[in-house]
Amino acid sequence: MTGSSKFAPFLHALALAAVILMHTTPSSAETAADAAFRQQFGDGFLDRFWQLNPDFAIASGYYKYADRLIVPDERARTARLVQNERWATELHRIDPKKLSANVRADWELLDNEFGATRWSLTELRAWRWDPAAYNVADPFALLTTLEYAPLETRLRTFLERLKNVPAYYAAAKASIANPTREHTRLAIEQNRGALAVFGPELESQVAGSKLTAAERTVFAQRLAAARAAIDDYVAWLEAFDAKLASGAVEARSFRLGRELYAQKFAFDIQSGDTAEALYERALAEKETLLTRMALLSDLLWPKYFPNATPPADRLDKIGRVIAKLSEQHVARDNLVAAVKEQIPELERWVREHDLVTLDATKPLKVRETPPHERGIAGASIEAPGPYDPGAPTYYNVTPLDDMSPERAESWLREYNDWMLPILNIHEAVPGHYVQLIYANRSPSLIKSIFGNGAMIEGWAVYAERMMLESGYGDSKAEAWLIYSKWNLRTVCNTILDYGVHVRGMSEADTMSLLTREAFQTEQEAADKWKRVTRTSVQLTSYFSGYAAILDLRESLKRKQGDEFDLKRFHEQFLSYGSAPVKVIRDLMEPR
Ligand code: ZN
Ligand code: ZN
């Protein structure tokens, strides 16, 4: 009896290794259906997909069709739909039940992708009501900044692409029928901003290049025509907006409504749960967080307010303690340097606490955000796509130079000494940066390309909590209180998105929820209101992904007991690429 138990852990480890192997090396269990899938939806499929989606291709590091700017007219939409339906039919000729687990996940992602494309072209039809869907700037900007080829090659691609800009905006005008005011205003702002991509900086790039004199002449002509087309679109939108404002033309509501919202949620989030259920969960989570924050505030009160009695109202009390803690922050000029210092500290922590293996060959480069990319203050990861995994990953930190002293102070208070590390955990280590490295290593291009936003954001949000659980921040009440405030923002994003788009939540209710119950500044709350009137569903991705990852982890912990290994869980979870958590769960915890 004692003899057999001695070997039990070894056998168990072997069994686990076999499970992991089965899920990460698809070739070992390749079925005939797998082969058919790979044949049908391999490189040939992707090449055709990129041909139809050249903007997306550029962003993914696939440049073969970078010289194409698709004119977004009825013909292009029909061509997309026809091809989409052909693919969907081919996909459904393959029986997903006959596929091995990893390939079945790809099948499901494509099924969702084709369904989402059909739905957005035939049901959502944002091309009729969202003027901000039309903007040529981003792919052009990438061509000038990504150094995937010599400057001249990229400028010639740029030049070819420029040809269609006037036709592009003519098609936009012909497509728009009943826009919302909010998206009209957004399109005006963003297309005005687009002009910068075609401005003096580009002209000096062309002047300093080895393009021929003839090429330069054409460049100047097309550039002028492109700028005129953008100016014209903006003027046309201004006129349209005036009609919407006066009521001469009835504006569409920016609120998506229950039915469209439920459908969009199903395609974008892919959690298998309803939006309504997530909303209910977020409401409950808000209450849990506030209860914990009140306790933490009681704990901290005597330390920070030794001579005062705490307010009876728990929201007042929490708000006062947070305000006090927010006074401790880096100096305005020291922001970039402080972030630079924190990244190696986070990496050391992750290594020493055995949380996830970091790839030392892909160092993160912290830098000031390049001027042309500075939109909103803060920090963000700029990572290479699946076709260019060797390119450097930058952590862009925007210095607060352009801010008034009041705004800078408000930003610094928000990203105080406890919050700034959480931002770095989320964006960099072990959040987005680490996840993207794993995703680019995933054997499935389909999972990398059709990545699920809720999984990506969910991982970053999960990483924050996981770091605090590991003792980061010395398990201090201050760290947990500020973290809870940050987490509350995620939870409120879900409440807000569903509340506004489905339940008709007002601007006043939004402001009160965010400023009073989530301790945000007026400015932050106003920005969030703006965002929720211009986007939908995306704001729920953070909480939904986070909740699903936590659920999976806790379920595996219960099943595996002492065998559960956090690092192994993280690495296996990340090994599937950016697939929806529901799909990963089916792979890690087959039912
Ligand atoms: Zn200050
Ligand atoms: Zn994020």
Coordinates of C-alpha atoms and ligand atoms in Angstrom, one line a residue:
M1 CA 0.0 0.0 0.0
T2 CA 2.7 2.4 1.0
G3 CA 4.7 1.4 -2.1
S4 CA 2.0 2.5 -4.6
S5 CA 1.4 5.8 -2.9
K6 CA 5.0 6.7 -3.3
F7 CA 4.6 6.7 -7.1
A8 CA 1.3 8.4 -7.2
P9 CA 2.6 11.9 -7.5
F10 CA 4.9 10.9 -10.3
L11 CA 2.1 9.2 -12.2
H12 CA -0.1 12.2 -11.7
A13 CA 2.6 14.5 -13.1
L14 CA 3.0 12.3 -16.1
A15 CA -0.8 12.4 -16.8
L16 CA -0.8 16.1 -16.5
A17 CA 2.2 16.4 -18.9
A18 CA 0.3 14.3 -21.4
V19 CA -2.8 16.5 -21.1
I20 CA -0.7 19.6 -21.7
L21 CA 1.1 18.0 -24.6
M22 CA -2.1 17.0 -26.2
H23 CA -3.4 20.6 -26.1
T24 CA -0.3 22.4 -27.2
T25 CA 1.0 20.2 -30.0
P26 CA -1.8 19.7 -32.4
S27 CA 0.2 17.6 -34.9
S28 CA 0.5 14.8 -32.4
A29 CA -3.2 14.2 -32.6
E30 CA -3.9 15.4 -36.1
T31 CA -7.1 13.9 -37.5
A32 CA -8.3 13.8 -41.1
A33 CA -10.7 16.6 -40.3
D34 CA -7.8 18.6 -38.9
A35 CA -5.9 18.2 -42.2
A36 CA -9.0 19.3 -44.2
F37 CA -9.3 22.4 -41.9
R38 CA -5.6 23.3 -42.4
Q39 CA -5.9 22.8 -46.1
Q40 CA -9.0 25.0 -46.4
F41 CA -8.2 27.6 -43.8
G42 CA -4.4 27.8 -44.0
D43 CA -2.2 30.4 -45.7
G44 CA -4.3 30.6 -48.8
F45 CA -7.4 31.6 -46.8
L46 CA -5.4 34.2 -44.8
D47 CA -3.9 35.7 -47.9
R48 CA -7.3 36.2 -49.4
F49 CA -8.6 37.6 -46.1
W50 CA -5.7 40.2 -46.0
Q51 CA -6.5 41.1 -49.6
L52 CA -10.0 42.0 -48.5
N53 CA -8.8 43.7 -45.3
P54 CA -5.6 45.5 -46.1
D55 CA -5.8 47.9 -43.2
F56 CA -6.1 45.1 -40.7
A57 CA -3.2 43.4 -42.6
I58 CA -0.9 46.4 -42.1
A59 CA -1.7 46.5 -38.4
S60 CA -0.9 42.8 -38.2
G61 CA 2.4 43.2 -40.0
Y62 CA 1.3 41.7 -43.3
Y63 CA 2.3 44.2 -46.0
K64 CA 1.6 42.4 -49.3
Y65 CA -1.6 44.4 -49.9
A66 CA -0.4 47.6 -48.1
D67 CA -0.7 49.6 -51.3
R68 CA -4.5 49.0 -51.5
L69 CA -7.0 51.4 -50.1
I70 CA -10.4 49.8 -50.4
V71 CA -13.2 52.2 -51.4
P72 CA -15.9 51.5 -48.9
D73 CA -18.9 51.5 -51.3
E74 CA -21.8 49.1 -51.9
R75 CA -19.7 47.0 -54.3
A76 CA -16.9 46.4 -51.7
R77 CA -19.5 45.5 -49.0
T78 CA -21.2 43.1 -51.3
A79 CA -17.9 41.5 -52.3
R80 CA -17.0 41.1 -48.7
L81 CA -20.3 39.5 -47.8
V82 CA -20.2 37.1 -50.8
Q83 CA -16.7 35.9 -49.9
N84 CA -17.7 35.7 -46.2
E85 CA -20.6 33.4 -47.0
R86 CA -18.4 31.2 -49.2
W87 CA -16.0 30.8 -46.3
A88 CA -18.8 30.1 -43.9
T89 CA -20.2 27.4 -46.1
E90 CA -16.7 25.8 -46.5
L91 CA -16.2 26.0 -42.7
H92 CA -19.5 24.2 -42.0
R93 CA -18.6 21.4 -44.4
I94 CA -16.0 20.5 -41.8
D95 CA -17.6 18.8 -38.7
P96 CA -16.1 20.5 -35.7
K97 CA -16.7 17.4 -33.6
K98 CA -14.2 15.5 -35.6
L99 CA -11.5 18.1 -35.0
S100 CA -8.9 17.8 -32.3
A101 CA -9.4 20.2 -29.5
N102 CA -6.9 22.9 -30.5
V103 CA -8.1 23.0 -34.1
R104 CA -11.7 23.0 -33.0
A105 CA -11.0 26.2 -31.2
D106 CA -9.8 27.7 -34.5
W107 CA -12.9 26.5 -36.1
E108 CA -15.0 28.2 -33.5
L109 CA -13.1 31.4 -33.8
L110 CA -13.6 31.5 -37.6
D111 CA -17.3 30.6 -37.2
N112 CA -17.7 33.5 -34.9
E113 CA -15.7 35.8 -37.2
F114 CA -17.8 35.0 -40.2
G115 CA -21.0 35.3 -38.2
A116 CA -19.9 38.7 -36.8
T117 CA -19.0 40.0 -40.3
R118 CA -22.4 38.9 -41.7
W119 CA -24.2 40.5 -38.8
S120 CA -22.3 43.8 -39.0
L121 CA -22.9 44.1 -42.7
T122 CA -26.5 43.1 -42.7
E123 CA -27.9 44.0 -39.2
L124 CA -25.7 46.5 -37.4
R125 CA -24.9 48.4 -40.6
A126 CA -22.7 50.9 -38.8
W127 CA -21.5 52.1 -42.2
R128 CA -24.8 53.9 -42.5
W129 CA -24.8 55.6 -39.2
D130 CA -21.2 55.9 -37.9
P131 CA -19.3 58.6 -39.9
A132 CA -16.3 57.9 -37.7
A133 CA -16.0 54.5 -39.3
Y134 CA -14.4 56.4 -42.2
N135 CA -10.9 57.6 -41.6
V136 CA -7.9 56.8 -43.7
A137 CA -5.2 58.0 -41.2
D138 CA -4.0 55.0 -39.2
P139 CA -2.7 52.6 -41.9
F140 CA -1.0 55.5 -43.6
A141 CA 0.6 56.5 -40.3
L142 CA 1.9 53.0 -39.8
L143 CA 3.5 53.0 -43.2
T144 CA 5.6 56.0 -42.3
T145 CA 6.6 54.8 -38.9
L146 CA 7.0 51.0 -39.0
E147 CA 10.4 50.3 -40.5
Y148 CA 9.5 47.0 -42.1
A149 CA 11.1 48.1 -45.4
P150 CA 13.4 50.9 -46.7
L151 CA 11.8 54.3 -46.6
E152 CA 11.5 54.6 -50.4
T153 CA 9.6 51.3 -50.6
R154 CA 7.2 52.4 -47.9
L155 CA 6.7 55.8 -49.5
R156 CA 5.9 54.2 -52.9
T157 CA 3.3 52.0 -51.1
F158 CA 2.0 55.2 -49.5
L159 CA 1.8 56.9 -52.8
E160 CA -0.1 54.0 -54.4
R161 CA -2.5 53.9 -51.5
L162 CA -3.1 57.7 -51.7
K163 CA -4.7 57.4 -55.1
N164 CA -8.0 56.2 -53.7
V165 CA -8.4 58.7 -50.9
P166 CA -10.9 61.0 -52.8
A167 CA -12.9 58.0 -54.0
Y168 CA -12.9 56.7 -50.4
Y169 CA -14.5 59.8 -49.0
A170 CA -16.9 60.1 -51.8
A171 CA -18.1 56.5 -51.0
A172 CA -18.3 57.5 -47.3
K173 CA -20.6 60.4 -48.1
A174 CA -22.8 58.2 -50.3
S175 CA -23.0 55.5 -47.6
I176 CA -24.0 57.6 -44.6
A177 CA -27.8 57.9 -44.2
N178 CA -28.9 58.4 -40.6
P179 CA -25.9 59.2 -38.4
T180 CA -25.9 59.7 -34.7
R181 CA -24.8 63.2 -33.6
E182 CA -22.2 61.7 -31.3
H183 CA -20.5 59.7 -34.1
T184 CA -20.8 62.7 -36.4
R185 CA -18.9 64.9 -33.9
L186 CA -16.4 62.2 -33.4
A187 CA -15.8 61.8 -37.1
I188 CA -15.2 65.5 -37.4
E189 CA -12.7 65.5 -34.6
Q190 CA -10.8 62.4 -35.8
N191 CA -10.7 63.3 -39.4
R192 CA -9.4 66.8 -38.6
G193 CA -6.7 64.9 -36.6
A194 CA -6.1 62.7 -39.7
L195 CA -4.8 65.7 -41.6
A196 CA -1.6 65.6 -39.4
V197 CA -0.6 62.3 -41.1
F198 CA -0.5 64.1 -44.5
G199 CA 1.2 67.2 -43.2
P200 CA 4.7 68.8 -43.1
E201 CA 6.3 65.8 -41.4
L202 CA 5.5 63.6 -44.3
E203 CA 6.5 66.2 -46.8
S204 CA 10.0 66.5 -45.2
Q205 CA 10.2 62.7 -45.2
V206 CA 9.5 62.7 -48.9
A207 CA 12.0 65.5 -49.5
G208 CA 14.7 63.6 -47.7
S209 CA 14.1 60.4 -49.6
K210 CA 15.5 59.0 -52.8
L211 CA 12.2 59.2 -54.7
T212 CA 12.6 60.5 -58.2
A213 CA 11.6 64.0 -59.2
A214 CA 8.6 62.5 -61.1
E215 CA 7.5 60.5 -58.1
R216 CA 7.7 63.6 -55.9
T217 CA 5.5 65.5 -58.3
V218 CA 2.8 62.8 -58.2
F219 CA 3.2 62.6 -54.5
A220 CA 2.6 66.3 -54.1
Q221 CA -0.5 66.1 -56.3
R222 CA -2.1 63.1 -54.6
L223 CA -1.3 64.5 -51.2
A224 CA -3.1 67.8 -52.0
A225 CA -6.1 65.8 -53.4
A226 CA -6.1 63.6 -50.2
R227 CA -6.1 66.7 -47.9
A228 CA -8.8 68.3 -50.0
A229 CA -11.0 65.1 -49.7
I230 CA -10.6 65.0 -45.9
D231 CA -11.4 68.8 -45.6
D232 CA -14.4 68.2 -47.8
Y233 CA -15.6 65.3 -45.7
V234 CA -15.2 67.3 -42.5
A235 CA -17.1 70.3 -44.0
W236 CA -19.9 67.9 -45.3
L237 CA -20.2 66.4 -41.8
E238 CA -20.3 69.9 -40.2
A239 CA -23.2 70.7 -42.5
F240 CA -24.9 67.4 -41.7
D241 CA -24.4 68.0 -38.0
A242 CA -26.1 71.4 -38.2
K243 CA -29.1 69.7 -39.7
L244 CA -29.1 67.1 -37.0
A245 CA -28.8 69.8 -34.4
S246 CA -31.7 71.9 -35.7
G247 CA -33.9 68.8 -36.1
A248 CA -34.2 69.3 -39.9
V249 CA -32.9 65.7 -40.1
E250 CA -33.7 63.3 -37.2
A251 CA -30.6 61.9 -35.6
R252 CA -30.3 58.2 -34.8
S253 CA -29.8 57.5 -31.1
F254 CA -26.3 56.5 -30.0
R255 CA -27.9 53.9 -27.7
L256 CA -27.6 50.5 -29.3
G257 CA -30.8 49.1 -27.7
R258 CA -31.4 45.7 -26.2
E259 CA -31.5 43.5 -29.3
L260 CA -28.4 44.8 -31.1
Y261 CA -26.5 45.0 -27.9
A262 CA -27.2 41.4 -27.0
Q263 CA -26.0 40.3 -30.5
K264 CA -22.9 42.5 -30.5
F265 CA -22.0 41.2 -27.0
A266 CA -22.3 37.6 -28.1
F267 CA -20.0 38.1 -31.1
D268 CA -17.4 40.4 -29.4
I269 CA -17.2 39.0 -25.9
Q270 CA -17.8 35.3 -26.7
S271 CA -18.2 34.4 -23.1
G272 CA -21.2 32.2 -23.6
D273 CA -23.0 34.3 -21.0
T274 CA -25.6 37.0 -21.6
A275 CA -24.8 40.7 -21.3
E276 CA -27.6 40.9 -18.7
A277 CA -26.0 38.3 -16.5
L278 CA -22.7 40.1 -16.6
Y279 CA -24.4 43.4 -15.7
E280 CA -26.0 41.7 -12.7
R281 CA -22.7 40.3 -11.7
A282 CA -21.0 43.7 -12.0
L283 CA -23.7 45.2 -9.7
A284 CA -23.0 42.6 -7.1
E285 CA -19.3 43.0 -7.5
K286 CA -19.5 46.8 -7.0
E287 CA -21.2 46.2 -3.6
T288 CA -18.5 43.7 -2.6
L289 CA -15.8 46.1 -3.5
L290 CA -17.4 49.0 -1.6
T291 CA -17.8 46.9 1.5
R292 CA -14.1 45.9 1.4
M293 CA -13.1 49.5 0.7
A294 CA -15.0 50.7 3.7
L295 CA -13.2 48.2 5.9
L296 CA -9.8 49.2 4.5
S297 CA -10.7 52.8 5.0
D298 CA -11.6 52.1 8.7
L299 CA -8.2 50.5 9.1
L300 CA -6.3 53.4 7.5
W301 CA -8.3 56.2 9.0
P302 CA -6.4 56.6 12.3
K303 CA -3.1 56.6 10.5
Y304 CA -4.0 59.4 8.2
F305 CA -6.5 61.4 10.2
P306 CA -5.4 60.8 13.8
N307 CA -7.5 63.7 15.2
A308 CA -10.7 63.4 13.2
T309 CA -13.7 61.1 13.4
P310 CA -14.6 59.4 10.2
P311 CA -17.7 60.5 8.3
A312 CA -20.8 58.2 8.9
D313 CA -21.4 57.9 5.2
R314 CA -19.1 55.1 3.9
L315 CA -18.7 56.7 0.4
D316 CA -17.5 59.9 2.1
K317 CA -15.2 58.0 4.3
I318 CA -13.6 56.0 1.4
G319 CA -13.4 59.1 -0.7
R320 CA -11.5 61.0 2.0
V321 CA -8.9 58.2 2.5
I322 CA -8.4 57.9 -1.2
A323 CA -7.9 61.6 -1.6
K324 CA -5.4 61.6 1.2
L325 CA -3.4 58.7 -0.3
S326 CA -3.5 60.4 -3.7
E327 CA -1.3 63.2 -2.4
Q328 CA 1.6 60.8 -2.6
H329 CA 2.7 60.7 -6.3
V330 CA 5.7 61.2 -8.5
A331 CA 6.8 64.6 -9.6
R332 CA 5.4 65.7 -12.9
D333 CA 8.9 65.7 -14.6
N334 CA 9.8 62.4 -13.2
L335 CA 7.0 60.3 -14.6
V336 CA 8.8 58.6 -17.5
A337 CA 11.9 57.9 -15.3
A338 CA 9.6 56.4 -12.6
V339 CA 8.0 54.0 -15.1
K340 CA 11.4 53.1 -16.4
E341 CA 12.5 52.2 -12.9
Q342 CA 9.4 50.2 -12.1
I343 CA 9.5 47.7 -15.0
P344 CA 12.6 45.8 -14.0
E345 CA 11.2 45.7 -10.4
L346 CA 8.0 44.1 -11.6
E347 CA 10.0 41.6 -13.7
R348 CA 12.1 40.7 -10.7
W349 CA 9.0 40.2 -8.6
V350 CA 7.4 38.0 -11.2
R351 CA 10.5 35.8 -11.4
E352 CA 11.1 35.6 -7.7
H353 CA 7.5 34.6 -7.0
D354 CA 7.4 32.1 -9.8
L355 CA 4.3 33.7 -11.4
V356 CA 5.1 33.2 -15.1
T357 CA 8.2 32.7 -17.2
L358 CA 9.4 35.9 -18.9
D359 CA 11.1 35.9 -22.2
A360 CA 14.5 37.6 -21.7
T361 CA 15.1 37.8 -25.5
K362 CA 12.2 40.2 -26.0
P363 CA 13.0 43.1 -23.7
L364 CA 10.4 45.8 -23.3
K365 CA 11.6 49.3 -24.4
V366 CA 10.2 52.0 -22.3
R367 CA 10.2 55.3 -24.1
E368 CA 8.4 58.7 -24.3
T369 CA 5.5 58.3 -26.7
P370 CA 6.5 59.6 -30.1
P371 CA 4.9 63.0 -30.7
H372 CA 2.6 61.9 -33.6
E373 CA 1.2 59.1 -31.4
R374 CA 0.3 61.3 -28.5
G375 CA -3.5 61.3 -28.1
I376 CA -4.4 60.7 -24.6
A377 CA -2.1 60.9 -21.6
G378 CA -0.9 57.8 -20.0
A379 CA 0.9 54.6 -21.1
S380 CA 0.3 52.0 -23.7
I381 CA 2.0 49.0 -25.2
E382 CA 3.0 49.1 -28.8
A383 CA 3.6 45.5 -29.8
P384 CA 4.5 43.7 -33.0
G385 CA 1.8 41.7 -34.8
P386 CA 1.9 37.9 -35.4
Y387 CA 3.8 38.3 -38.7
D388 CA 6.5 40.4 -37.2
P389 CA 7.2 38.8 -33.7
G390 CA 10.9 39.8 -33.9
A391 CA 10.1 43.6 -33.8
P392 CA 10.6 45.4 -30.6
T393 CA 7.8 46.0 -28.1
Y394 CA 7.6 49.6 -26.9
Y395 CA 6.0 50.8 -23.7
N396 CA 5.0 54.3 -24.6
V397 CA 4.7 56.7 -21.7
T398 CA 3.3 60.2 -22.6
P399 CA 5.0 63.0 -20.6
L400 CA 2.5 65.5 -19.1
D401 CA 4.1 68.4 -21.0
D402 CA 1.0 69.6 -22.8
M403 CA -1.2 69.7 -19.7
S404 CA -2.2 72.6 -17.6
P405 CA -0.8 72.4 -14.1
E406 CA -4.3 71.5 -12.8
R407 CA -4.8 68.7 -15.2
A408 CA -1.3 67.3 -14.6
E409 CA -1.9 67.4 -10.9
S410 CA -5.2 65.6 -11.3
W411 CA -3.6 62.9 -13.5
L412 CA -0.7 62.5 -11.1
R413 CA -3.1 62.1 -8.1
E414 CA -5.0 59.4 -10.0
Y415 CA -1.7 57.6 -10.8
N416 CA -0.4 58.0 -7.3
D417 CA 2.3 55.9 -5.7
W418 CA 0.0 52.9 -5.4
M419 CA -1.8 53.3 -8.7
L420 CA 1.2 53.8 -11.0
P421 CA 2.5 50.3 -10.4
I422 CA -0.9 48.9 -11.2
L423 CA -0.9 50.7 -14.5
N424 CA 2.5 49.2 -15.3
I425 CA 1.3 45.7 -14.2
H426 CA -1.7 46.1 -16.5
E427 CA 0.1 47.4 -19.6
A428 CA 3.4 45.7 -19.2
V429 CA 4.4 43.1 -16.6
P430 CA 2.8 40.6 -16.4
G431 CA -0.2 42.2 -18.3
H432 CA -0.5 43.1 -22.0
Y433 CA 3.2 42.9 -22.9
V434 CA 3.7 39.4 -21.4
Q435 CA 0.4 38.1 -22.9
L436 CA 1.3 39.4 -26.3
I437 CA 4.6 37.6 -26.3
Y438 CA 2.9 34.4 -25.5
A439 CA 0.2 35.0 -28.1
N440 CA 2.8 35.6 -30.8
R441 CA 4.4 32.3 -29.9
S442 CA 1.1 30.4 -30.2
P443 CA 1.2 27.8 -33.0
S444 CA -2.1 29.1 -34.3
L445 CA -2.1 32.2 -36.5
I446 CA -5.9 32.2 -36.4
K447 CA -5.9 32.6 -32.7
S448 CA -3.4 35.4 -32.8
I449 CA -5.2 37.3 -35.6
F450 CA -8.8 36.9 -34.5
G451 CA -7.8 37.6 -30.9
N452 CA -10.5 38.1 -28.4
G453 CA -10.5 41.5 -26.7
A454 CA -12.1 40.2 -23.6
M455 CA -9.4 37.7 -23.1
I456 CA -6.7 40.3 -23.8
E457 CA -8.1 42.9 -21.4
G458 CA -9.2 40.2 -19.0
W459 CA -5.7 38.9 -18.6
A460 CA -4.3 42.4 -17.9
V461 CA -7.0 43.0 -15.3
Y462 CA -6.5 39.5 -13.8
A463 CA -2.7 40.2 -13.7
E464 CA -3.3 43.2 -11.4
R465 CA -5.1 41.1 -8.9
M466 CA -2.8 38.2 -9.1
M467 CA 0.2 40.5 -8.4
L468 CA -1.4 41.8 -5.3
E469 CA -2.4 38.3 -4.2
S470 CA 1.3 37.4 -4.5
G471 CA 2.1 40.1 -1.9
Y472 CA 3.2 42.9 -4.2
G473 CA 2.8 46.2 -2.4
D474 CA 3.7 44.5 0.8
S475 CA 0.1 43.5 1.3
K476 CA -0.6 47.0 2.7
A477 CA -4.1 48.3 3.2
E478 CA -3.1 51.3 1.1
A479 CA -2.2 49.1 -1.9
W480 CA -5.4 47.1 -1.6
L481 CA -7.6 50.2 -1.3
I482 CA -6.2 51.9 -4.3
Y483 CA -6.2 48.6 -6.3
S484 CA -9.9 48.3 -5.3
K485 CA -10.6 51.7 -6.7
W486 CA -9.0 50.7 -9.9
N487 CA -10.9 47.5 -10.1
L488 CA -14.1 49.3 -9.3
R489 CA -13.5 51.3 -12.5
T490 CA -13.5 48.1 -14.5
V491 CA -16.7 47.0 -12.8
C492 CA -18.4 50.3 -13.3
N493 CA -17.4 50.3 -17.0
T494 CA -19.6 47.2 -17.4
I495 CA -22.5 48.7 -15.4
L496 CA -22.2 51.9 -17.4
D497 CA -22.0 50.3 -20.9
Y498 CA -25.0 48.1 -20.4
G499 CA -26.9 50.7 -18.4
V500 CA -26.5 53.4 -21.1
H501 CA -27.0 51.3 -24.2
V502 CA -29.7 49.0 -23.0
R503 CA -31.3 50.6 -19.9
G504 CA -31.3 54.2 -21.0
M505 CA -29.1 55.4 -18.2
S506 CA -28.8 59.2 -18.3
E507 CA -25.7 61.4 -18.3
A508 CA -26.5 62.7 -14.8
D509 CA -26.8 59.1 -13.5
T510 CA -23.5 58.3 -15.1
M511 CA -21.8 61.2 -13.6
S512 CA -23.2 60.4 -10.2
L513 CA -22.2 56.7 -10.4
L514 CA -18.6 57.5 -11.4
T515 CA -17.9 60.4 -9.2
R516 CA -19.7 59.4 -6.1
E517 CA -19.6 55.6 -6.1
A518 CA -16.4 55.0 -8.0
F519 CA -14.4 58.0 -6.7
Q520 CA -13.5 59.4 -10.1
T521 CA -12.9 63.0 -11.0
E522 CA -15.5 65.1 -12.9
Q523 CA -13.1 65.1 -15.9
E524 CA -12.7 61.4 -15.9
A525 CA -16.4 60.8 -15.6
A526 CA -17.1 63.3 -18.4
D527 CA -14.6 61.5 -20.6
K528 CA -16.1 58.2 -19.8
W529 CA -19.6 59.5 -20.7
K530 CA -18.2 60.6 -24.1
R531 CA -16.6 57.2 -24.6
V532 CA -19.8 55.3 -23.8
T533 CA -21.8 57.4 -26.2
R534 CA -19.3 56.5 -29.0
T535 CA -18.5 52.9 -28.4
S536 CA -20.5 49.9 -27.2
V537 CA -19.7 46.6 -25.6
Q538 CA -15.9 47.2 -25.6
L539 CA -16.2 48.7 -22.1
T540 CA -17.5 45.4 -20.8
S541 CA -14.5 43.4 -22.1
Y542 CA -12.3 44.1 -19.1
F543 CA -14.6 42.8 -16.4
S544 CA -16.1 39.9 -18.4
G545 CA -12.6 38.6 -19.3
Y546 CA -11.3 39.1 -15.8
A547 CA -14.3 37.3 -14.2
A548 CA -14.1 34.4 -16.6
I549 CA -10.3 33.9 -15.9
L550 CA -10.9 34.0 -12.2
D551 CA -13.7 31.5 -12.5
L552 CA -11.5 29.1 -14.5
R553 CA -8.6 29.4 -12.1
E554 CA -10.8 28.8 -9.0
S555 CA -12.5 25.9 -10.7
L556 CA -9.1 24.2 -11.5
K557 CA -7.8 24.9 -8.0
R558 CA -10.8 23.1 -6.6
K559 CA -10.3 20.1 -8.9
Q560 CA -6.5 19.9 -8.7
G561 CA -6.2 20.7 -4.9
D562 CA -2.6 20.5 -3.9
E563 CA -1.5 19.7 -7.4
F564 CA -2.6 23.2 -8.6
D565 CA 0.4 25.2 -9.7
L566 CA -0.2 28.9 -10.4
K567 CA 2.7 29.3 -12.8
R568 CA 1.8 26.3 -14.8
F569 CA -1.8 27.5 -14.9
H570 CA -0.7 30.9 -16.3
E571 CA 1.6 29.5 -18.9
Q572 CA -0.9 27.0 -20.2
F573 CA -3.6 29.6 -20.2
L574 CA -1.4 32.0 -22.3
S575 CA -0.2 29.2 -24.6
Y576 CA -3.4 29.2 -26.8
G577 CA -3.0 32.7 -28.2
S578 CA -5.7 35.4 -27.6
A579 CA -8.6 33.0 -27.8
P580 CA -11.8 33.7 -25.9
V581 CA -11.6 32.5 -22.3
K582 CA -14.5 30.2 -22.9
V583 CA -12.6 28.4 -25.7
I584 CA -9.5 28.2 -23.6
R585 CA -11.6 26.8 -20.8
D586 CA -12.8 24.0 -23.0
L587 CA -9.2 23.2 -23.8
M588 CA -7.9 23.3 -20.2
E589 CA -10.9 21.9 -18.5
P590 CA -12.7 19.6 -21.0
R591 CA -16.2 18.8 -20.0
Ligands
ZN1 ZN 0.1 66.7 -5.8
ZN2 ZN -5.7 47.1 -21.2

